[in-house]
Structures are given as structure tokens and as C-alpha cells.
mmCIF file of C-alpha atoms in Angstrom:
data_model
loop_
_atom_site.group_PDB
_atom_site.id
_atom_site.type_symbol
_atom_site.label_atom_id
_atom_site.label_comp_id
_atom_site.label_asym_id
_atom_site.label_seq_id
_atom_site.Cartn_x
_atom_site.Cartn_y
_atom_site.Cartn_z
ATOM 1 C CA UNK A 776 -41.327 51.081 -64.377
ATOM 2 C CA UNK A 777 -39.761 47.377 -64.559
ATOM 3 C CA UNK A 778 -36.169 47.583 -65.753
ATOM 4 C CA UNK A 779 -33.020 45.378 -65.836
ATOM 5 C CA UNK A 780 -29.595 45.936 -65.966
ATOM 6 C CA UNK A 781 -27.091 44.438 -67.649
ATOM 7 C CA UNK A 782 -23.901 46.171 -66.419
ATOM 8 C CA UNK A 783 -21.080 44.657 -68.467
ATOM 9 C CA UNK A 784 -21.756 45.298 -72.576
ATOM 10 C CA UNK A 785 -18.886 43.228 -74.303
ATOM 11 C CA UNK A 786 -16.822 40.751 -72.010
ATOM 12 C CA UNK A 787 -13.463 39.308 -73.688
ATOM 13 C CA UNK A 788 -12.218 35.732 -71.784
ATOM 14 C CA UNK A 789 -9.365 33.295 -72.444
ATOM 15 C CA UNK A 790 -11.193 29.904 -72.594
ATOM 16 C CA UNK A 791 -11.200 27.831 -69.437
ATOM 17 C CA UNK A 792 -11.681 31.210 -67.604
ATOM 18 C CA UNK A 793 -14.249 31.745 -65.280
ATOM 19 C CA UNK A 794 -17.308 33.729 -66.281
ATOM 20 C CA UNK A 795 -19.980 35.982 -64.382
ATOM 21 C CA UNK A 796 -22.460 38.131 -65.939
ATOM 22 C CA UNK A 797 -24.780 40.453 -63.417
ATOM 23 C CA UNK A 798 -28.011 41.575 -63.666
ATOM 24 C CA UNK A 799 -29.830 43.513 -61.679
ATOM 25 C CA UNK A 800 -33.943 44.583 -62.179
ATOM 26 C CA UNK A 801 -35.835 46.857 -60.411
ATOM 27 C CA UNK A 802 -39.219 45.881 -59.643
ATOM 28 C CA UNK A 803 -40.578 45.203 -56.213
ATOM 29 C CA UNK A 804 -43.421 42.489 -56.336
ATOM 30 C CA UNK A 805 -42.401 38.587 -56.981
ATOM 31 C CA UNK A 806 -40.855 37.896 -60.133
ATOM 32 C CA UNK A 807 -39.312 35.095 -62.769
ATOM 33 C CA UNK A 808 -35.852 35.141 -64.076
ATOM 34 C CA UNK A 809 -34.158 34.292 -67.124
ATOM 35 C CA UNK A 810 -31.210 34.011 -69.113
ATOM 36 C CA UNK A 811 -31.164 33.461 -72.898
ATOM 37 C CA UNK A 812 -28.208 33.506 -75.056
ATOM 38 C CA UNK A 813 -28.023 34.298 -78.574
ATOM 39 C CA UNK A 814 -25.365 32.657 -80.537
ATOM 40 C CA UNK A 815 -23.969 34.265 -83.653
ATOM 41 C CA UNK A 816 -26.870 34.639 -86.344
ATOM 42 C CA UNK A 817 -29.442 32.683 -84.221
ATOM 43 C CA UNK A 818 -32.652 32.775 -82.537
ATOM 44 C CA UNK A 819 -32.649 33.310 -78.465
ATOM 45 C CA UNK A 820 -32.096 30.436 -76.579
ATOM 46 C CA UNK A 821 -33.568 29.693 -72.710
ATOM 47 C CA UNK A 822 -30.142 29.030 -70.597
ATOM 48 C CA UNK A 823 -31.687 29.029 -67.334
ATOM 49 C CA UNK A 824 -34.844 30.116 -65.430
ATOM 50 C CA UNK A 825 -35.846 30.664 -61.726
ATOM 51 C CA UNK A 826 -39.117 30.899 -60.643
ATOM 52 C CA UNK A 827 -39.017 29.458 -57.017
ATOM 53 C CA UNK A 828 -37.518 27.483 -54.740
ATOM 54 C CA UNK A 829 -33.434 26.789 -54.237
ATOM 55 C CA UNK A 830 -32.165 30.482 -55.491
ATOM 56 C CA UNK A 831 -29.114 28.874 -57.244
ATOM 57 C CA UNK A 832 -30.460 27.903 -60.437
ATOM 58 C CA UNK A 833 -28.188 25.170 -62.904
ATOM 59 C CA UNK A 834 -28.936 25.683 -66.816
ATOM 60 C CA UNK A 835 -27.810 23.979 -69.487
ATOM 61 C CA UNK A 836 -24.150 23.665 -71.203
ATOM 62 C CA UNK A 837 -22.921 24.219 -67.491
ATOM 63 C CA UNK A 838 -24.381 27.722 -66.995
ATOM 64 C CA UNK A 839 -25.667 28.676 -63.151
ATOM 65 C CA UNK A 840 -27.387 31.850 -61.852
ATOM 66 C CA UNK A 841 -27.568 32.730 -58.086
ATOM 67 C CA UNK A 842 -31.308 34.693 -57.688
ATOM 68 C CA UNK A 843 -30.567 37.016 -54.528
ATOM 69 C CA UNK A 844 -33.292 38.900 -53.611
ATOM 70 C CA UNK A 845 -32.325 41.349 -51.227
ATOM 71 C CA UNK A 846 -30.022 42.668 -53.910
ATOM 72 C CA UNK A 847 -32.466 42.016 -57.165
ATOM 73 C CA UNK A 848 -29.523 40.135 -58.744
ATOM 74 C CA UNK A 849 -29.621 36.901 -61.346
ATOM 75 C CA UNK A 850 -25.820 36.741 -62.087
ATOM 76 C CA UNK A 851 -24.659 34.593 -64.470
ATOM 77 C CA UNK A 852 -21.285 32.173 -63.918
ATOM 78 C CA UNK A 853 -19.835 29.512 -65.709
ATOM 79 C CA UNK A 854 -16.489 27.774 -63.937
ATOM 80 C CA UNK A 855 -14.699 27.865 -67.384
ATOM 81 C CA UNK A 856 -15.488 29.078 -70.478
ATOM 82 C CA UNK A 857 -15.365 27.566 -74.191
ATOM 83 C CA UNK A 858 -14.788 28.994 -77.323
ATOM 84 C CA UNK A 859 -18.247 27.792 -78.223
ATOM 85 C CA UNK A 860 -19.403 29.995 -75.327
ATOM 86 C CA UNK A 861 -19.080 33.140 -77.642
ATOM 87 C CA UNK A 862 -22.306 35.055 -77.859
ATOM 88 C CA UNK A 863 -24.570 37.585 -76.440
ATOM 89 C CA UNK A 864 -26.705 36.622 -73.105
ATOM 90 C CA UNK A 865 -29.646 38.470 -72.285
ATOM 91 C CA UNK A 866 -31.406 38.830 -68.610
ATOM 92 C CA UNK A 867 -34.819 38.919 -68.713
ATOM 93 C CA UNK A 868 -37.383 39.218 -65.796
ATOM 94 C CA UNK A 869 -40.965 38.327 -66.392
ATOM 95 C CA UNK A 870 -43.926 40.272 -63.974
ATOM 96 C CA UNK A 871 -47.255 39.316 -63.022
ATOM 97 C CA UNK A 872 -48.442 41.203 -66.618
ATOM 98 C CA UNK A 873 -46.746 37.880 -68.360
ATOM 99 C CA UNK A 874 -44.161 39.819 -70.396
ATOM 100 C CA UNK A 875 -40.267 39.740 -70.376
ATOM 101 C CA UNK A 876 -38.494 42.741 -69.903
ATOM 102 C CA UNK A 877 -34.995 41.928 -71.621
ATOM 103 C CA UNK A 878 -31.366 43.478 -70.498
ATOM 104 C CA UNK A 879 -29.536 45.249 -72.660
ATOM 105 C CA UNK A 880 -27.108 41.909 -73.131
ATOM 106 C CA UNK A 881 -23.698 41.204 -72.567
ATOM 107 C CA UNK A 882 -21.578 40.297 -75.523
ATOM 108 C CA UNK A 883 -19.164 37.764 -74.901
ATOM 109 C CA UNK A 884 -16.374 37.205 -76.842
ATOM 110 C CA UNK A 885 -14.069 34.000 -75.933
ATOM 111 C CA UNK A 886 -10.448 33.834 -77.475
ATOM 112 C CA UNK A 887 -8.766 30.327 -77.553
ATOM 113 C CA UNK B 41 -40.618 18.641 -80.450
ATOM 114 C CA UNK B 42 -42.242 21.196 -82.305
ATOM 115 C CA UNK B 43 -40.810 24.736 -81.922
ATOM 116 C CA UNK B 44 -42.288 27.964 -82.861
ATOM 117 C CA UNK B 45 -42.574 28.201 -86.656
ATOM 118 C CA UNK B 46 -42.099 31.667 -88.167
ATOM 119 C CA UNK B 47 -42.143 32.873 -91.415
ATOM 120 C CA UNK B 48 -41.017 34.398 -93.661
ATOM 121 C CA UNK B 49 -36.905 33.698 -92.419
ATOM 122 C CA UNK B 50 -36.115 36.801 -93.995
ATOM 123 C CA UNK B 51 -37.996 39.717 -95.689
ATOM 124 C CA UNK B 52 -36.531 42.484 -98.037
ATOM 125 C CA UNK B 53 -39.290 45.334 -98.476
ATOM 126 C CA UNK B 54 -38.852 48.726 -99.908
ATOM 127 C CA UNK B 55 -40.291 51.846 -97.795
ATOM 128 C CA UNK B 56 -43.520 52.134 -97.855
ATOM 129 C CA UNK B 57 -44.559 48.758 -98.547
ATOM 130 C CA UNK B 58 -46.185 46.480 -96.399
ATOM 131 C CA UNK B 59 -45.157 43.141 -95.195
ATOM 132 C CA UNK B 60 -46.794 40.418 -92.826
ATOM 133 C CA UNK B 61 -45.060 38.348 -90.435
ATOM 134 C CA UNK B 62 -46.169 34.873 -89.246
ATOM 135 C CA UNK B 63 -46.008 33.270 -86.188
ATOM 136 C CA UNK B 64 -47.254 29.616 -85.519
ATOM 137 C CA UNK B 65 -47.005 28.872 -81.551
ATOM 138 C CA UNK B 66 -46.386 25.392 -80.132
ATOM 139 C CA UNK B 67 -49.455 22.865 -80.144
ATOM 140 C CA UNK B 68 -51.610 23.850 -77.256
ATOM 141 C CA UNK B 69 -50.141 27.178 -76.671
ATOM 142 C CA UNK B 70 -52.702 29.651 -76.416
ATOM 143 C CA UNK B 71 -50.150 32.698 -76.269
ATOM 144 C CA UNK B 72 -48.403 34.762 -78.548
ATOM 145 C CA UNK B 73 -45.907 37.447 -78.476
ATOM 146 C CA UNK B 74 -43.570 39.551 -80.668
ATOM 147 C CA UNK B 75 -40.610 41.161 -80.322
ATOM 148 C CA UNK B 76 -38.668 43.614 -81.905
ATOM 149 C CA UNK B 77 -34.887 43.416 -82.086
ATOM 150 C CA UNK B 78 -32.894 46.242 -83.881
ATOM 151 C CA UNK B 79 -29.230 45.604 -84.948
ATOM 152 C CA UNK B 80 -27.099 45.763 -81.396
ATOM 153 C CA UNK B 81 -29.827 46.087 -79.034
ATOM 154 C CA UNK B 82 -32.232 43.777 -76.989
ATOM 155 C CA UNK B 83 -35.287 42.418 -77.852
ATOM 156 C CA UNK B 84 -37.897 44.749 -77.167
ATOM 157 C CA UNK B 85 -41.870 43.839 -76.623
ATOM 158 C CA UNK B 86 -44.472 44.674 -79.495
ATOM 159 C CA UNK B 87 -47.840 42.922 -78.607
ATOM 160 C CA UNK B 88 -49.199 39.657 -76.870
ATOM 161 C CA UNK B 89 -52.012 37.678 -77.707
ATOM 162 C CA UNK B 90 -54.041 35.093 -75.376
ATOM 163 C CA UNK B 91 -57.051 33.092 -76.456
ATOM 164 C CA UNK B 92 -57.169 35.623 -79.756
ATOM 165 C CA UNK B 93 -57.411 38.625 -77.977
ATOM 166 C CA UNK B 94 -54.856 41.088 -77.464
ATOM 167 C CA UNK B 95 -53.670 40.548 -73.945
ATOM 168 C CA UNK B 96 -50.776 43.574 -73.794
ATOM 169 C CA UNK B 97 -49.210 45.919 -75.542
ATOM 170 C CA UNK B 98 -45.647 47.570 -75.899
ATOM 171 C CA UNK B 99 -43.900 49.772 -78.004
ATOM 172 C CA UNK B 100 -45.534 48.653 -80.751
ATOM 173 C CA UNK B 101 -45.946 51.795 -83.752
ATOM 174 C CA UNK B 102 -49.380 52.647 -85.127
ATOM 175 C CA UNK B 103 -48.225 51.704 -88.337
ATOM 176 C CA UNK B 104 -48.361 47.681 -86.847
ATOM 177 C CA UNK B 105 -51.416 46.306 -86.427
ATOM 178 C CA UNK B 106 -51.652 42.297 -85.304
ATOM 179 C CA UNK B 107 -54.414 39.921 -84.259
ATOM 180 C CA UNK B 108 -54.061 35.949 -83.438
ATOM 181 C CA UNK B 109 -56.544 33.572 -85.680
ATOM 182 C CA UNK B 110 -58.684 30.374 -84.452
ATOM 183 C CA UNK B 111 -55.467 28.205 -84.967
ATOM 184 C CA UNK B 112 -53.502 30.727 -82.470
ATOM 185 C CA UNK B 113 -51.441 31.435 -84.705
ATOM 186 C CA UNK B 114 -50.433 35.251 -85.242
ATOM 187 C CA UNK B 115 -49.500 37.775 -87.710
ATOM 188 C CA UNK B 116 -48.038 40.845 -87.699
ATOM 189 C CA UNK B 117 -48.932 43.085 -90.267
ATOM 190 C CA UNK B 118 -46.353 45.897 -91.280
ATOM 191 C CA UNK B 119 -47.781 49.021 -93.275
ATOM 192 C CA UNK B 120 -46.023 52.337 -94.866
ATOM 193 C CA UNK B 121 -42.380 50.802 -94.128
ATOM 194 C CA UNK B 122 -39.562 52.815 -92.696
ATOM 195 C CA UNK B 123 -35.366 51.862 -93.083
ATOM 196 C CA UNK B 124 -35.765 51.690 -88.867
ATOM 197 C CA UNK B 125 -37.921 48.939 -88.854
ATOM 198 C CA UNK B 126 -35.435 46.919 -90.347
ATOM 199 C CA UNK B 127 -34.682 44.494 -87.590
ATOM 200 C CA UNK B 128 -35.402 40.831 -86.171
ATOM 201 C CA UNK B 129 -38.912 39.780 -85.335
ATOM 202 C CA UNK B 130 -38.925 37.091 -82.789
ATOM 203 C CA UNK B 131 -42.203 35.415 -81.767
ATOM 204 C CA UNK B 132 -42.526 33.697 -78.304
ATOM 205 C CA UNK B 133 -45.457 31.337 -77.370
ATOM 206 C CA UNK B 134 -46.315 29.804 -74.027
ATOM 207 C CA UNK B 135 -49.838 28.801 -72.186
ATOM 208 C CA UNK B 136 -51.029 30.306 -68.900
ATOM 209 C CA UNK B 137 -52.330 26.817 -67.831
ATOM 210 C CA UNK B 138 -48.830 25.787 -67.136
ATOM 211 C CA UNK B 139 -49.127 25.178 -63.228
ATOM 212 C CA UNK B 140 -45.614 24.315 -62.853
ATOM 213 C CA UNK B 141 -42.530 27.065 -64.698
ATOM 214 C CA UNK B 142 -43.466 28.091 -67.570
ATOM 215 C CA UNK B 143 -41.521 29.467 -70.072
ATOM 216 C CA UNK B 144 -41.405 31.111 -73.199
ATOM 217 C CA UNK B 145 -40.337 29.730 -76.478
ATOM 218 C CA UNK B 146 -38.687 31.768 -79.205
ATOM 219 C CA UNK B 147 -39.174 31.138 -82.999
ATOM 220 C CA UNK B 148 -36.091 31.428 -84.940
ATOM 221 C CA UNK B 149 -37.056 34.883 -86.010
ATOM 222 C CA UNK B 150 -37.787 37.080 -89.248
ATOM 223 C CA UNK B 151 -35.471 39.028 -90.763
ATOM 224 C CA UNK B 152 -36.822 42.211 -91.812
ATOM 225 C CA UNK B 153 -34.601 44.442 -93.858
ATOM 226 C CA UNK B 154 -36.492 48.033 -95.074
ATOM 227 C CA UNK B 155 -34.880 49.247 -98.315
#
């Protein structure tokens, strides 16, 4: 069965820290990867996909994912981290059924 | 641009009781799915609609029954409530004709809270 891992569950950060999340899925056939982030009371938000192409992926709000296949990782960095950053971020990996299998999420928490 | 449009926002119930969710996908979307989130966890996968059929399902309970209309949009109908259903419904849509990426849109959610 599909699965993804989201191995960190609550991050804290000084802002203007660096950030990486990891994720990790286990499925063996070609798949699309996403990160959404969920700010505080809000609806999930697409950050960053990958479907093909240059594995380094650039997202919005200065987010970037690195797809490496060999170790079925879509990690998450940011160079430095805002307050406004604080939030949960979900990995999600879609299959050839069409549906996203979501991470567990990270919760990141970023002090001033 | 238009977004996914659910409704209600949020949704008090008693146990028991039924409630109906709505979901209204993007224009020319032709797929719809839902998504159950319970307090602290991640979103997991209830049902998918494309072209009004049922396309996939998940973990959704027997109790939940859903179907997409002519419109495309979808509802998802809630019967003989239970306190752990309390939770956030999110509805995504997208259309399989994309050739380039596509993605998935979220609505804003409903609310759901079982009394």
C-alpha cells in the first residue's frame, strides 16, 4: 500500500533560520508530489508540485523541494524562515488511481 | 479566479442527525473529491467523483453516502451522526483533461462539529 512519511511532527525555528522538512513515500511506479501548507484556521494551500522534469522544484513564498528518486524523498527547505511561516505542511503523493495520499504533517512553529 | 465553493463553513449537528455537505468544483472541472480531516491529523480520502460517477473510494463509513449532480457539483450526505465525525471536510476538484500538471484545488472546508 502507498504511504508517506512525514518524519518530523512539530519543528520549532528562530526566524531567518533555515528550514527542511522530509518526506519520504513508498510506492514504486511513477508518481506526483506535493506540498500544501495549512496556516492557522485555514483551508490547505498548494506550496509546490513536481510532476516531471528538473527534480528541484521552486514554490511559492520562497519554498523549494528536491524530488530524489532513488531515495523516494520530496524534502522541503526554505533558506530562512518568517514568523508568517508558522503552520502545518503536508506531503502528499498522487498515483496513477488520481488520489493524494497525505503525510501525517509537520507542524511548524516559528518564534521571532 | 473562482475557487472551490463549499458549504455550509461550519455545521453543528447533534448525534444522530443528518447533515449534507456541498461542494461546487471550479468551472470546467469534471472531478470531485472529499476529504476527511480530524482534529491533529492529516487529511484523509472519503470518495471521488468524475463525470458523475463515483470514480474511487476510501475510508469513507457506510453511514456516508455521496453522488456528484449534472452541474458537477457534489454532496456529501451524513446520516445517524457520531461525536468522531466531528472534523473538517475539505473538497478538492481538478479535470483529467489537463495535459500539462494538474493539480488539485481545495475548498476552504466545512466544519463539522457532532454534539
Amino acid at each position: 500500500a502507498q504511504s508517506v512519511s512525514q518524519h518530523n511532527h512539530h519543528v520549532i525555528l528562530s526566524e531567518a533560520a533555515s528550514l527542511e522538512l522530509g518526506c519520504n513515500y513508498s510506492y514504486g511506479g511513477t508518481v506526483n508530489l506535493f506540498w500544501y501548507v495549512q496556516y492557522p484556521g485555514q483551508h490547505l494551500q498548494l506550496l509546490l508540485k513536481y510532476f516531471s522534469g528538473d527534480p528541484l522544484v521552486k514554490g511559492i513564498k520562497g519554498f523549494e523541494a528536491e524530488f530524489i528518486k532513488s531515495k523516494f524523498s520530496f524534502n522541503l527547505r526554505k533558506p530562512s524562515v518568517q514568523w508568517s511561516d508558522t503552520a502545518e505542511y503536508f506531503c502528499a503523493v498522487k498515483t496513477g488511481a488520481n488520489n493524494l495520499f497525505f503525510g501525517t504533517g509537520t507542524r511548524l512553529t516559528v518564534i521571532p | 479566479a473562482a475557487g472551490v465553493i463549499q458549504s455550509p463553513r461550519h455545521l453543528i449537528k447533534e448525534k444522530r442527525e443528518t447533515a449534507t455537505l456541498k461542494c461546487y468544483p471550479i468551472p470546467r472541472h469534471d472531478t470531485v473529491y472529499w476529504y476527511q480531516q480530524g482534529p491533529g491529523q492529516d487529511p484523509q480520502f472519503l470518495i471521488s467523483f468524475y463525470e458523475k460517477m463515483q470514480s474511487d473510494k476510501g475510508s469513507i463509513p457506510d453511514r456516508f453516502s455521496a453522488q456528484q449532480f449534472s452541474d458537477y457539483h457534489s454532496e456529501l450526505n451524513m446520516s445517524s451522526l457520531e461525536l468522531g465525525d466531528s472534523a473538517l471536510y475539505f473538497c478538492a476538484s481538478n479535470t483529467k483533461y489537463h495535459r500539462d500538471a494538474p493539480g488539485y484545488t481545495f475548498g476552504s472546508g466545512t466544519r463539522l462539529t457532532v454534539v
